[in-house]
Tab-separated table of C-alpha atoms in Angstrom:
chain	number	residue	atom	x	y	z
A	1	MET	CA	0.284	19.179	-13.026
A	2	TYR	CA	-0.402	17.312	-9.886
A	3	LEU	CA	1.405	16.770	-7.149
A	4	GLY	CA	1.350	14.007	-4.810
A	5	ILE	CA	2.920	13.814	-1.343
A	6	ASP	CA	3.822	10.546	0.730
A	7	PHE	CA	4.506	10.625	4.414
A	8	GLY	CA	5.521	6.702	5.291
A	9	THR	CA	7.458	5.358	8.291
A	10	SER	CA	10.634	5.636	7.080
A	11	GLY	CA	10.349	9.245	5.161
A	12	ALA	CA	8.468	10.922	2.496
A	13	ARG	CA	8.624	11.353	-1.297
A	14	ALA	CA	6.906	13.401	-3.482
A	15	ALA	CA	5.664	12.880	-7.570
A	16	VAL	CA	4.756	15.357	-9.896
A	17	ILE	CA	2.311	13.737	-13.044
A	18	ASP	CA	0.874	15.442	-15.600
A	19	ASP	CA	-2.673	14.956	-17.537
A	20	GLU	CA	-1.751	11.417	-18.940
A	21	ASN	CA	-0.141	10.152	-15.588
A	22	ARG	CA	3.423	10.525	-16.735
A	23	ILE	CA	5.972	11.182	-13.771
A	24	LEU	CA	7.292	14.809	-14.388
A	25	ALA	CA	9.470	15.151	-11.414
A	26	ALA	CA	10.132	13.205	-7.842
A	27	ALA	CA	12.009	13.912	-4.597
A	28	GLU	CA	12.575	11.986	-1.506
A	29	TYR	CA	13.154	12.794	2.233
A	30	ALA	CA	14.828	10.180	4.685
A	31	PHE	CA	14.385	10.688	8.121
A	32	PRO	CA	16.843	10.287	10.597
A	33	SER	CA	16.904	7.326	12.505
A	34	GLY	CA	18.975	6.122	15.471
A	35	GLN	CA	19.785	7.581	18.332
A	36	GLY	CA	20.170	11.519	19.398
A	37	VAL	CA	17.406	12.478	17.381
A	38	SER	CA	15.619	15.040	19.596
A	39	GLU	CA	13.839	17.299	17.286
A	40	PRO	CA	10.107	17.022	17.460
A	41	LEU	CA	8.025	14.882	15.179
A	42	SER	CA	6.442	17.678	13.952
A	43	ALA	CA	8.669	19.934	13.191
A	44	LEU	CA	10.970	16.879	11.008
A	45	TRP	CA	7.399	16.542	9.210
A	46	GLN	CA	7.114	20.167	8.536
A	47	ARG	CA	11.303	19.926	7.273
A	48	ALA	CA	10.519	17.275	5.094
A	49	LEU	CA	7.416	18.887	3.349
A	50	PHE	CA	9.201	21.763	2.841
A	51	SER	CA	12.168	19.980	1.485
A	52	LEU	CA	10.132	17.987	-1.021
A	53	LEU	CA	8.870	21.327	-2.572
A	54	GLY	CA	11.767	22.539	-2.747
A	55	GLN	CA	13.386	19.896	-4.641
A	56	ILE	CA	10.750	20.400	-7.360
A	57	SER	CA	12.230	22.790	-10.167
A	58	PRO	CA	10.410	26.185	-10.135
A	59	GLU	CA	8.829	25.761	-13.251
A	60	ILE	CA	7.281	22.619	-12.352
A	61	ARG	CA	6.120	24.197	-9.372
A	62	LEU	CA	4.609	27.229	-10.665
A	63	SER	CA	2.266	25.266	-12.816
A	64	LEU	CA	1.326	22.801	-10.138
A	65	GLN	CA	-2.742	22.621	-10.116
A	66	ARG	CA	-3.277	20.297	-7.420
A	67	ILE	CA	-1.461	19.093	-4.486
A	68	LEU	CA	-2.719	16.050	-2.192
A	69	ILE	CA	-0.804	14.760	1.020
A	70	ASN	CA	-1.267	11.144	2.184
A	71	GLY	CA	0.005	10.033	5.736
A	72	THR	CA	0.074	7.069	8.478
A	73	SER	CA	-3.181	5.901	8.970
A	74	ALA	CA	-4.116	7.158	12.838
A	75	THR	CA	-0.741	9.105	13.148
A	76	VAL	CA	-2.123	11.877	15.470
A	77	LEU	CA	-1.549	15.049	17.079
A	78	LEU	CA	-3.333	17.892	18.864
A	79	CYS	CA	-3.027	21.146	18.190
A	80	ASP	CA	-3.604	24.803	19.614
A	81	SER	CA	-5.995	27.520	17.462
A	82	GLN	CA	-3.080	28.367	15.686
A	83	GLY	CA	-2.232	24.802	14.334
A	84	GLU	CA	0.857	24.704	16.706
A	85	PRO	CA	1.165	20.842	17.980
A	86	VAL	CA	0.860	20.847	21.781
A	87	THR	CA	1.587	17.209	21.997
A	88	GLU	CA	4.237	14.973	20.329
A	89	PRO	CA	2.429	13.048	17.703
A	90	LEU	CA	1.397	9.394	18.573
A	91	LEU	CA	2.224	6.984	15.604
A	92	TYR	CA	0.392	4.737	13.634
A	93	ASN	CA	1.516	1.604	15.677
A	94	ASP	CA	1.772	3.523	19.184
A	95	ASN	CA	-0.237	0.838	21.360
A	96	ARG	CA	-0.072	2.810	24.673
A	97	ALA	CA	-4.019	3.503	24.358
A	98	ILE	CA	-4.543	0.045	25.229
A	99	ALA	CA	-4.801	1.141	29.025
A	100	VAL	CA	-8.027	2.767	28.109
A	101	ILE	CA	-9.393	-0.036	25.620
A	102	GLU	CA	-12.254	-0.641	28.233
A	103	SER	CA	-13.413	2.839	28.193
A	104	LEU	CA	-13.532	2.602	24.505
A	105	LYS	CA	-15.349	-0.211	24.415
A	106	GLU	CA	-17.971	1.429	26.702
A	107	ILE	CA	-18.884	4.089	24.016
A	108	ALA	CA	-18.226	2.236	20.435
A	109	PRO	CA	-20.592	-0.335	18.983
A	110	ALA	CA	-19.525	-3.904	19.623
A	111	ASN	CA	-16.751	-4.838	17.189
A	112	HIS	CA	-16.378	-1.478	15.766
A	113	SER	CA	-12.932	-0.547	14.182
A	114	VAL	CA	-12.047	1.871	16.610
A	115	ILE	CA	-11.523	-0.856	19.560
A	116	SER	CA	-8.237	-1.146	19.021
A	117	ALA	CA	-5.472	0.378	20.909
A	118	THR	CA	-3.579	1.983	18.061
A	119	SER	CA	-6.884	3.834	16.717
A	120	SER	CA	-7.064	7.389	16.366
A	121	LEU	CA	-10.095	7.344	18.792
A	122	ALA	CA	-8.142	5.583	21.561
A	123	LYS	CA	-5.088	7.810	21.064
A	124	LEU	CA	-7.327	10.524	22.139
A	125	LEU	CA	-8.985	8.858	24.656
A	126	TRP	CA	-5.615	8.072	26.264
A	127	TRP	CA	-5.078	11.760	25.969
A	128	GLN	CA	-7.861	12.713	27.980
A	129	LYS	CA	-6.802	10.536	30.682
A	130	ASN	CA	-2.815	11.810	31.083
A	131	LEU	CA	-3.080	15.202	29.655
A	132	ASN	CA	-5.924	16.518	31.938
A	133	HIS	CA	-4.165	19.692	32.592
A	134	LEU	CA	-4.892	20.923	28.941
A	135	ASP	CA	-7.613	22.646	27.973
A	136	PHE	CA	-9.020	20.367	25.650
A	137	SER	CA	-12.024	22.493	24.332
A	138	ASN	CA	-9.557	25.016	22.689
A	139	LEU	CA	-7.518	22.160	20.970
A	140	TYR	CA	-7.859	20.679	17.214
A	141	PHE	CA	-7.145	16.888	16.706
A	142	LEU	CA	-5.534	16.361	13.715
A	143	HIS	CA	-3.856	13.536	11.687
A	144	GLN	CA	-0.576	13.683	9.914
A	145	ALA	CA	-1.990	14.462	6.641
A	146	ASP	CA	-4.427	16.778	7.834
A	147	TRP	CA	-1.869	18.840	9.541
A	148	LEU	CA	0.740	19.057	6.844
A	149	SER	CA	-2.082	19.676	4.338
A	150	PHE	CA	-2.752	22.739	6.823
A	151	LEU	CA	0.597	24.067	6.544
A	152	LEU	CA	-0.311	24.387	2.919
A	153	HIS	CA	-3.799	25.609	2.629
A	154	GLY	CA	-3.924	27.446	6.159
A	155	GLN	CA	-7.521	25.952	7.028
A	156	LEU	CA	-7.242	24.303	10.728
A	157	GLY	CA	-9.572	21.230	11.339
A	158	ILE	CA	-10.069	19.695	7.692
A	159	SER	CA	-10.017	15.962	7.091
A	160	ASP	CA	-11.324	13.018	4.831
A	161	TYR	CA	-12.916	10.277	5.135
A	162	HIS	CA	-9.702	7.863	4.982
A	163	ASN	CA	-8.089	9.351	7.722
A	164	THR	CA	-11.144	9.685	10.160
A	165	LEU	CA	-11.971	6.430	9.802
A	166	LYS	CA	-9.866	4.826	12.824
A	167	LEU	CA	-11.796	8.024	14.624
A	168	GLY	CA	-14.959	6.575	14.283
A	169	ALA	CA	-16.283	8.690	11.128
A	170	ASP	CA	-19.111	7.195	9.055
A	171	PRO	CA	-17.422	7.277	5.509
A	172	GLU	CA	-20.728	6.805	3.706
A	173	THR	CA	-22.415	10.181	5.841
A	174	LEU	CA	-19.087	11.716	6.144
A	175	CYS	CA	-20.429	12.615	9.549
A	176	TYR	CA	-19.613	11.516	13.181
A	177	PRO	CA	-22.363	9.146	14.435
A	178	GLN	CA	-24.046	10.098	17.398
A	179	TRP	CA	-22.270	6.988	19.804
A	180	LEU	CA	-18.953	9.290	19.122
A	181	LEU	CA	-20.350	12.894	19.634
A	182	GLU	CA	-22.164	11.970	22.970
A	183	GLY	CA	-19.429	9.100	24.496
A	184	LEU	CA	-16.845	11.845	24.254
A	185	ASN	CA	-19.074	14.480	25.659
A	186	GLN	CA	-19.117	11.971	28.294
A	187	ILE	CA	-15.727	11.221	28.792
A	188	PHE	CA	-14.384	14.868	28.399
A	189	ALA	CA	-14.946	17.048	31.620
A	190	ASP	CA	-15.879	19.917	29.574
A	191	VAL	CA	-15.934	20.316	25.626
A	192	PRO	CA	-14.039	17.708	24.096
A	193	PRO	CA	-11.411	19.233	21.341
A	194	ASN	CA	-12.413	19.845	17.853
A	195	LEU	CA	-12.892	16.972	15.650
A	196	PRO	CA	-11.774	17.452	11.958
A	197	LYS	CA	-14.557	18.442	9.171
A	198	ILE	CA	-14.859	15.320	7.099
A	199	LEU	CA	-14.362	15.605	2.970
A	200	GLN	CA	-14.418	13.121	0.452
A	201	SER	CA	-10.736	11.982	-0.189
A	202	GLY	CA	-9.396	14.087	-2.930
A	203	CYS	CA	-11.946	17.041	-2.866
A	204	PRO	CA	-10.089	20.267	-3.093
A	205	ILE	CA	-9.841	22.403	0.096
A	206	GLY	CA	-8.674	25.758	-0.737
A	207	ALA	CA	-5.409	27.165	-2.305
A	208	VAL	CA	-2.305	27.621	-0.871
A	209	THR	CA	-1.576	30.442	1.273
A	210	ALA	CA	-0.149	33.709	-0.212
A	211	GLU	CA	2.779	32.887	1.919
A	212	ILE	CA	3.161	29.633	0.502
A	213	ALA	CA	2.648	30.323	-2.829
A	214	GLU	CA	5.425	33.248	-2.081
A	215	LYS	CA	8.245	30.868	-0.707
A	216	PHE	CA	7.755	27.811	-2.987
A	217	ASN	CA	6.960	30.005	-6.573
A	218	LEU	CA	3.562	27.987	-6.709
A	219	SER	CA	0.276	29.620	-8.423
A	220	LYS	CA	-1.823	31.229	-5.876
A	221	ASN	CA	-5.057	29.009	-7.920
A	222	CYS	CA	-2.886	25.627	-6.793
A	223	LEU	CA	-5.491	23.922	-5.091
A	224	VAL	CA	-4.479	21.663	-1.752
A	225	CYS	CA	-6.915	18.278	-2.077
A	226	ALA	CA	-8.339	16.272	1.165
A	227	GLY	CA	-5.879	13.784	1.436
A	228	THR	CA	-5.219	10.047	2.353
A	229	THR	CA	-3.344	7.454	4.015
A	230	ASP	CA	-0.317	5.978	2.649
A	231	SER	CA	-1.360	2.051	2.382
A	232	ILE	CA	-4.653	3.711	-0.004
A	233	ALA	CA	-2.542	5.768	-2.013
A	234	ALA	CA	-0.219	2.419	-2.658
A	235	PHE	CA	-3.443	0.692	-3.602
A	236	LEU	CA	-4.363	3.727	-6.266
A	237	ALA	CA	-1.202	3.808	-7.388
A	238	SER	CA	-0.947	0.414	-8.413
A	239	GLY	CA	-3.763	0.334	-11.071
A	240	ALA	CA	-5.929	-2.219	-9.446
A	241	ASN	CA	-9.646	-1.317	-10.170
A	242	GLN	CA	-11.647	-4.862	-9.677
A	243	PRO	CA	-13.385	-5.893	-7.437
A	244	GLY	CA	-11.554	-9.290	-6.334
A	245	GLN	CA	-8.395	-7.323	-6.971
A	246	ALA	CA	-5.686	-6.467	-4.077
A	247	VAL	CA	-2.260	-4.799	-3.152
A	248	THR	CA	-0.109	-5.706	-0.440
A	249	SER	CA	1.901	-3.259	0.774
A	250	LEU	CA	5.508	-4.500	1.872
A	251	GLY	CA	6.888	-1.644	3.628
A	252	SER	CA	7.813	-1.279	7.170
A	253	THR	CA	4.608	-3.373	8.319
A	254	LEU	CA	2.044	-5.135	5.883
A	255	VAL	CA	-0.798	-3.909	5.017
A	256	LEU	CA	-3.407	-5.628	2.731
A	257	LYS	CA	-6.413	-4.131	0.509
A	258	LEU	CA	-9.021	-5.951	-1.179
A	259	LEU	CA	-11.226	-4.253	-3.492
A	260	SER	CA	-14.875	-5.538	-2.710
A	261	TYR	CA	-18.428	-4.937	-3.216
A	262	THR	CA	-19.063	-5.552	0.268
A	263	ARG	CA	-18.115	-3.330	3.111
A	264	VAL	CA	-16.845	-5.718	6.125
A	265	ASP	CA	-15.702	-4.655	9.077
A	266	ASP	CA	-14.564	-6.746	12.601
A	267	ALA	CA	-12.194	-5.091	14.997
A	268	ARG	CA	-11.827	-8.542	16.925
A	269	TYR	CA	-9.670	-9.179	14.105
A	270	GLY	CA	-8.294	-6.026	12.852
A	271	ILE	CA	-10.539	-5.707	9.830
A	272	TYR	CA	-11.843	-2.450	8.423
A	273	SER	CA	-13.573	-0.894	5.395
A	274	HIS	CA	-12.586	2.341	3.564
A	275	ARG	CA	-14.823	3.861	0.869
A	276	LEU	CA	-13.746	4.339	-2.560
A	277	GLY	CA	-16.010	5.753	-4.955
A	278	ASN	CA	-19.332	3.070	-5.087
A	279	LEU	CA	-17.220	0.134	-3.691
A	280	TRP	CA	-15.215	-0.749	-0.117
A	281	LEU	CA	-11.775	-1.237	-0.016
A	282	THR	CA	-11.480	-3.878	2.859
A	283	GLY	CA	-8.402	-4.903	4.777
A	284	GLY	CA	-5.850	-4.589	7.765
A	285	ALA	CA	-2.766	-3.602	8.657
A	286	SER	CA	-0.109	-6.368	10.548
A	287	ASN	CA	2.801	-4.973	12.347
A	288	THR	CA	5.006	-7.573	10.858
A	289	GLY	CA	7.256	-6.506	7.433
A	290	GLY	CA	9.960	-5.168	6.285
A	291	ALA	CA	11.110	-3.299	9.688
A	292	VAL	CA	11.769	-6.895	11.347
A	293	LEU	CA	13.591	-7.797	8.455
A	294	ARG	CA	15.712	-4.686	8.983
A	295	GLN	CA	16.315	-5.754	12.570
A	296	PHE	CA	18.389	-8.500	11.302
A	297	PHE	CA	19.780	-8.025	7.540
A	298	THR	CA	20.719	-5.066	4.930
A	299	ASP	CA	19.728	-4.531	1.739
A	300	GLU	CA	22.295	-6.111	0.043
A	301	GLN	CA	22.110	-9.301	2.710
A	302	LEU	CA	18.508	-9.505	2.062
A	303	THR	CA	19.112	-9.945	-1.551
A	304	GLU	CA	22.084	-12.025	-1.453
A	305	LEU	CA	20.354	-14.502	0.882
A	306	SER	CA	16.879	-14.490	-0.721
A	307	ASP	CA	18.894	-15.629	-3.731
A	308	ARG	CA	19.787	-18.700	-2.016
A	309	ILE	CA	16.396	-19.420	-1.116
A	310	ASN	CA	14.162	-22.290	-2.976
A	311	PRO	CA	11.046	-20.494	-2.874
A	312	GLN	CA	9.041	-23.728	-3.638
A	313	GLN	CA	10.717	-25.320	-0.703
A	314	VAL	CA	8.577	-24.790	2.540
A	315	SER	CA	10.582	-23.951	6.009
A	316	PRO	CA	10.076	-25.880	8.770
A	317	LEU	CA	10.360	-22.674	11.266
A	318	ASP	CA	7.672	-21.227	12.856
A	319	TYR	CA	7.603	-17.785	13.224
A	320	TYR	CA	5.491	-14.583	14.327
A	321	PRO	CA	8.048	-11.511	13.058
A	322	LEU	CA	7.235	-8.901	15.345
A	323	ILE	CA	9.681	-5.922	16.248
A	324	THR	CA	7.548	-5.805	19.819
A	325	PRO	CA	4.788	-7.510	21.407
A	326	GLY	CA	1.259	-6.666	19.933
A	327	GLU	CA	-0.276	-7.144	16.617
A	328	ARG	CA	-3.338	-5.650	14.832
A	329	PHE	CA	-4.256	-7.861	12.027
A	330	PRO	CA	-4.910	-10.588	11.488
A	331	ILE	CA	-4.473	-11.296	15.029
A	332	ASN	CA	-5.913	-7.929	17.135
A	333	ASP	CA	-3.882	-8.604	20.047
A	334	PRO	CA	-1.826	-6.098	21.550
A	335	HIS	CA	0.236	-8.288	23.737
A	336	LEU	CA	0.992	-11.160	21.042
A	337	LEU	CA	4.766	-11.388	21.699
A	338	PRO	CA	7.094	-11.879	18.656
A	339	ARG	CA	7.919	-15.598	17.952
A	340	LEU	CA	11.511	-15.809	16.315
A	341	ASP	CA	13.383	-18.985	17.914
A	342	PRO	CA	14.643	-21.094	17.188
A	343	ARG	CA	17.216	-19.155	14.832
A	344	PRO	CA	19.356	-21.667	12.717
A	345	ASP	CA	22.808	-21.232	12.496
A	346	ARG	CA	22.183	-20.119	8.440
A	347	SER	CA	21.569	-17.126	7.818
A	348	GLN	CA	19.628	-17.533	4.579
A	349	GLU	CA	17.294	-20.534	6.511
A	350	PHE	CA	16.574	-17.662	8.829
A	351	LEU	CA	15.320	-15.015	6.234
A	352	HIS	CA	13.422	-17.976	4.473
A	353	GLY	CA	11.675	-18.941	7.773
A	354	LEU	CA	10.932	-15.126	8.037
A	355	LEU	CA	9.650	-14.538	4.756
A	356	GLU	CA	7.560	-17.576	4.949
A	357	ALA	CA	5.637	-16.497	8.301
A	358	MET	CA	5.172	-13.306	6.675
A	359	ALA	CA	3.511	-14.735	3.509
A	360	LYS	CA	1.070	-16.807	5.964
A	361	ILE	CA	0.155	-13.597	7.650
A	362	GLU	CA	-0.508	-12.238	4.257
A	363	ALA	CA	-2.705	-15.644	3.114
A	364	LYS	CA	-4.554	-16.053	6.372
A	365	GLY	CA	-5.356	-11.947	6.293
A	366	TYR	CA	-7.305	-12.361	3.164
A	367	GLY	CA	-8.488	-15.165	3.847
A	368	LEU	CA	-10.258	-13.710	6.825
A	369	LEU	CA	-11.701	-11.001	4.476
A	370	GLN	CA	-13.243	-13.303	2.398
A	371	GLN	CA	-14.656	-15.435	5.132
A	372	PHE	CA	-16.234	-11.894	6.343
A	373	GLY	CA	-18.192	-11.558	3.312
A	374	ALA	CA	-15.850	-9.717	1.160
A	375	SER	CA	-15.212	-10.301	-2.414
A	376	SER	CA	-13.166	-13.342	-3.666
A	377	LEU	CA	-9.904	-12.628	-4.282
A	378	THR	CA	-8.459	-12.677	-8.229
A	379	GLN	CA	-4.998	-10.591	-7.937
A	380	VAL	CA	-2.737	-9.222	-5.958
A	381	TYR	CA	-0.461	-6.666	-7.219
A	382	THR	CA	2.572	-5.559	-4.550
A	383	ALA	CA	3.886	-2.279	-3.555
A	384	GLY	CA	6.625	-1.366	-1.131
A	385	GLY	CA	10.127	-2.090	-1.009
A	386	GLY	CA	9.218	-5.994	-0.421
A	387	ALA	CA	7.725	-5.998	-3.984
A	388	LYS	CA	11.308	-6.045	-5.256
A	389	ASN	CA	12.285	-9.397	-3.712
A	390	PRO	CA	11.268	-11.927	-6.510
A	391	VAL	CA	12.231	-14.909	-3.749
A	392	TRP	CA	9.575	-13.600	-1.561
A	393	THR	CA	7.020	-12.529	-3.941
A	394	LYS	CA	7.067	-16.273	-5.341
A	395	ILE	CA	6.664	-17.929	-1.753
A	396	ARG	CA	3.710	-15.449	-1.204
A	397	GLN	CA	2.194	-16.903	-4.758
A	398	ARG	CA	2.544	-20.220	-3.419
A	399	TYR	CA	0.272	-19.418	-0.352
A	400	LEU	CA	-1.977	-17.100	-2.214
A	401	GLN	CA	-2.815	-19.398	-5.130
A	402	VAL	CA	-3.534	-16.407	-7.307
A	403	PRO	CA	-1.435	-14.321	-9.719
A	404	VAL	CA	1.122	-12.174	-7.848
A	405	MET	CA	2.646	-9.116	-9.516
A	406	ILE	CA	4.621	-5.648	-9.250
A	407	SER	CA	2.641	-2.556	-9.544
A	408	PRO	CA	2.997	-0.601	-12.538
A	409	HIS	CA	3.531	1.878	-9.965
A	410	THR	CA	4.630	1.152	-6.091
A	411	GLU	CA	5.053	4.733	-5.086
A	412	ALA	CA	2.343	6.142	-2.614
A	413	ALA	CA	2.946	9.439	-3.624
A	414	TYR	CA	2.230	8.817	-7.335
A	415	GLY	CA	-1.012	7.140	-6.107
A	416	SER	CA	-1.796	10.638	-4.219
A	417	ALA	CA	-0.770	12.371	-7.275
A	418	MET	CA	-3.623	10.713	-9.225
A	419	LEU	CA	-6.086	11.419	-6.758
A	420	ALA	CA	-5.251	14.724	-6.369
A	421	LYS	CA	-6.058	14.708	-10.564
A	422	SER	CA	-9.061	13.022	-10.302
A	423	ASP	CA	-11.023	14.399	-7.460
A	424	SER	CA	-11.675	11.062	-6.130
A	425	PRO	CA	-11.473	7.228	-7.572
A	426	ASN	CA	-13.766	6.574	-10.334
A	427	PHE	CA	-15.049	2.723	-9.691
C-alpha cells in the first residue's frame, strides 16, 4: 500500500492506494482560517501531518510500503541543524521579495524562472537581507514538502527536482548550477545556508524513524520518498500521459501544466518547465482562482448562481480577478492591480464576469506555452474544486477549443500516492 499526502492552501489530504491504484483509505485536515489564528505555520503543518496519519486505520498503516508528500511550490522555511524552524515559512504567493529582485537579476541568467518575486531563491535572498542577525551557515533551506518528509524519515536537507526548480536547480543534472553557487557565496557574507540535496521525485529517501514507526504503527521498512509539488501531483492524478495533454488545477489559484516534448522557460511571463521522466511538464501558476471567488460567494451561492448563467453567452465585463496586487502568469507583474469593477447589481452577472475572466487567463496561458514551443494542446483535464462547476467548464472549453473534462482522479494526494508506487513517472 502507498500513502500520498497533499498539503494545499486550505488544508491537507491523504490517500492510500493499492497495487491496482484503488483507493483504500482517505483523510483530510482543514486549516483554520480567519483572525485569531496565532499558531506558527510549521506547527500547524506538523499537527495536520500527524492527524492525517492518525485518521488511517492501524491495519492499513502497518501495511504501508511507501509515503510521499507534496507541498505548495516555493513555500519555504529556514531550519536549524535539528530541523527546528527558525523563521515563519514564506508561502508560495508571498511576493515581499520584490525588494530584492534586482539582486536576483545580477546573479541569475536572463529570463530564468527564478527571476520572480515569489520564487524560492528570491525568498532566500530576502531572508539574507532582512535577517542578517542569523548565522546562515548553520541553517538549512527547505521547502514545505522537504520539511514535512524530514519529520518522517529524519534526514535533514533532502529535496526533489520539482520543488528545487524555483531555487535554481538544474532538473536534468540534479545539481545546482555554478551561477547559483557563486552568486550565493557572493551575497552571503560568510557561508550561505545548506541547500537541500536534489533527488528525482518519487525516489526513496529512507525508512521512517523508529519513533514515527512506533507512534503510528508503521512498518520499520516503510519508505519515505522524495516529494513533489501539489500541482504536479494533481497532474499525475489525472491520468494525462501524452504530449499535448494538459491539466488545469482550479483550486485557490489557477495552475496550468502541459505535457510537452519541449522544455519551455521564460521568466518574463512566469513560464517554467518541470522534468517528468523523459518529457517536460511546462506551465505556470496564476494568482487568480477559487480564492477570489470565495471572497464574494459561498459554495452554495456558486452552485446556485452558476446554474443561472448561459455559458455560451460572452460576458461584457472586463475583469482581472485577483485578491491582492501581483500576478505570476501569464503576466509576471508583482504590481498588477486587481480589476473587479464595475460590479453589476445581479450577482450571477458578476460571477459570470469572474468565471469568464479566469477562462481568458487560462486560454492566454496555454496560448503562450505553445507560442514559446511547447507541444500543441489537444486535451485539458481539470482538477481542483473548480472541476465541479459544469458551467465554468463550458465557458473554458469555448475559449480553449479542445475537449475539457474532469480528471478521473482530482485529488493531488492520489497523484502523490501514484508517484510513491511507481518511483518516478513512466513517460
